[in-house]
PDB file of C-alpha atoms in Angstrom:
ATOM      1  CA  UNK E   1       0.000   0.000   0.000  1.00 59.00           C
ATOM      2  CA  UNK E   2       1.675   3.117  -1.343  1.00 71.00           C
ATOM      3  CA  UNK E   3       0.998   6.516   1.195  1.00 74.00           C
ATOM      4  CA  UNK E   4      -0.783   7.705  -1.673  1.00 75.00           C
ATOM      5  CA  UNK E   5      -3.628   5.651  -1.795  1.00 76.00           C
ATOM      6  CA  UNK E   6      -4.285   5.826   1.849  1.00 74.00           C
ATOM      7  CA  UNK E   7      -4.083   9.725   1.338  1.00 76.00           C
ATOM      8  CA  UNK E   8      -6.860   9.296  -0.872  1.00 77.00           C
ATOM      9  CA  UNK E   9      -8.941   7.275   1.316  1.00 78.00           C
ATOM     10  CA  UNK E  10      -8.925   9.458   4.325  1.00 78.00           C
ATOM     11  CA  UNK E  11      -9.065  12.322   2.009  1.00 82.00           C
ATOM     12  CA  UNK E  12     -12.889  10.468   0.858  1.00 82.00           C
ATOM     13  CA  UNK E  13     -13.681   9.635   3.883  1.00 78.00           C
ATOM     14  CA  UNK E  14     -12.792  13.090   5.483  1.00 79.00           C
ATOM     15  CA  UNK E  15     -14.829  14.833   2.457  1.00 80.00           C
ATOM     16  CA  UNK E  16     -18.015  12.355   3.478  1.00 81.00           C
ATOM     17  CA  UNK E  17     -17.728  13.076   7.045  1.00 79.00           C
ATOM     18  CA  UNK E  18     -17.899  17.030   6.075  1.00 84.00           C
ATOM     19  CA  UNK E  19     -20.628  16.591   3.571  1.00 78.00           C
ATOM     20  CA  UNK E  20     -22.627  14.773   6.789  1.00 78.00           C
ATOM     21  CA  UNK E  21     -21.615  17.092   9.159  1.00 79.00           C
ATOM     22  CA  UNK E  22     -23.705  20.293   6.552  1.00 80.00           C
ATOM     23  CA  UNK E  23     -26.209  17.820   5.855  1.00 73.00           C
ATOM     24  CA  UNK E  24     -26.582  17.559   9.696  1.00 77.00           C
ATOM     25  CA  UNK E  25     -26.120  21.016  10.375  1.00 76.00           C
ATOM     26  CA  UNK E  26     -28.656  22.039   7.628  1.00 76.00           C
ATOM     27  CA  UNK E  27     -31.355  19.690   8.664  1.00 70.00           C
ATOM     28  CA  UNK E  28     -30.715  21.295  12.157  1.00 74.00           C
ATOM     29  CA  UNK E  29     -31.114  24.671  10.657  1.00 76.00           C
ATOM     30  CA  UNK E  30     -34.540  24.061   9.299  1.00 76.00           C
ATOM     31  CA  UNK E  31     -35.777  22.561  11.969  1.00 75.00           C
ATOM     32  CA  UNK E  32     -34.853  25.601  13.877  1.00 73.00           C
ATOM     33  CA  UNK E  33     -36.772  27.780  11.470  1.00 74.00           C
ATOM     34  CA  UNK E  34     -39.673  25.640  11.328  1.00 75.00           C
ATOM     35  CA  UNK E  35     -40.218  25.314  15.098  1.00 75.00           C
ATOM     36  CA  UNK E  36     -39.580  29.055  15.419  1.00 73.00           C
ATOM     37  CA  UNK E  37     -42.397  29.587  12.612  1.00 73.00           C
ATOM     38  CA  UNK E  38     -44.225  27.242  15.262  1.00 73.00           C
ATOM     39  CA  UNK E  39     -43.704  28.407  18.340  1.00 69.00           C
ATOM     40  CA  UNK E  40     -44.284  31.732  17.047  1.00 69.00           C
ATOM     41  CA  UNK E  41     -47.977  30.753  15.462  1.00 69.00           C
ATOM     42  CA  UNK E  42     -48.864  29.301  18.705  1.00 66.00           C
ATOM     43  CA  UNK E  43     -47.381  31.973  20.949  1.00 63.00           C
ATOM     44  CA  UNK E  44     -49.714  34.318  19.277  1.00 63.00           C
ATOM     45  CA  UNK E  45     -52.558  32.280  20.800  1.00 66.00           C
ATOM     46  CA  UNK E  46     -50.823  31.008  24.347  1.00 69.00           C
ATOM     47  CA  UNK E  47     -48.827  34.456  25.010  1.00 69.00           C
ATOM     48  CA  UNK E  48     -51.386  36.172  27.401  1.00 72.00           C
ATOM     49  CA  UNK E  49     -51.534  32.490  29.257  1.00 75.00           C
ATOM     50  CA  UNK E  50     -48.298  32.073  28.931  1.00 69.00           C
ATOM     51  CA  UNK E  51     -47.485  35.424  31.091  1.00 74.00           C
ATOM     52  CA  UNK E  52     -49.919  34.395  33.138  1.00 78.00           C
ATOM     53  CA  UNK E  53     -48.560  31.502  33.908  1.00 78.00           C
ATOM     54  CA  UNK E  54     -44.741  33.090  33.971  1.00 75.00           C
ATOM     55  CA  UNK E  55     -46.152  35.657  36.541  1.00 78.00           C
ATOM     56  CA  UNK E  56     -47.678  33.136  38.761  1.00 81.00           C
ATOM     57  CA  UNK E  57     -44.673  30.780  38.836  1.00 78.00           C
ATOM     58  CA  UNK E  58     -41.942  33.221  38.371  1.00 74.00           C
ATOM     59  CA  UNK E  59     -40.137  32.906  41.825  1.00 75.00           C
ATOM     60  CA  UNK E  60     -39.905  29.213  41.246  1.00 71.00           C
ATOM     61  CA  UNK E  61     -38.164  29.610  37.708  1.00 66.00           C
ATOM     62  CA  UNK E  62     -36.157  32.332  39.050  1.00 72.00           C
ATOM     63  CA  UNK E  63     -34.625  29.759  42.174  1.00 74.00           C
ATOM     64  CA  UNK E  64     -34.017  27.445  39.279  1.00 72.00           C
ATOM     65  CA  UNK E  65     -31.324  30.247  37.685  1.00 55.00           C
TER      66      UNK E  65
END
């Protein structure tokens, strides 16, 4: 096996790995926008109880921090 050809190979397999890693990173980015479109949609509707909630609860989610 000549250094070469093993070049190559990690060179391929390196390039596959990256090509994963944006397919990854763009399904990821989508999904981000979609569930952003989402949660933005359905804050519209929840955001008064939503506060409500927030206001009610707050000391406990402030401990938490």
């Amino acid at each position: 096996m000549n250094k070469n050809y093993i070049y190559g190979c990690l060179e391929r397999i390196n390039m596959k790995n990256k090509a994963q890693q944006r397919l990854k990173s763009s399904c990821i980015y989508v999904y981000h926008i979609l569930s952003i479109g989402a949660l933005n949609i359905w804050g519209c509707f929840y955001e008064n109880r939503i506060k409500r909630y927030f206001e009610e609860n707050g000391d406990y989610f402030r401990n938490l921090g």
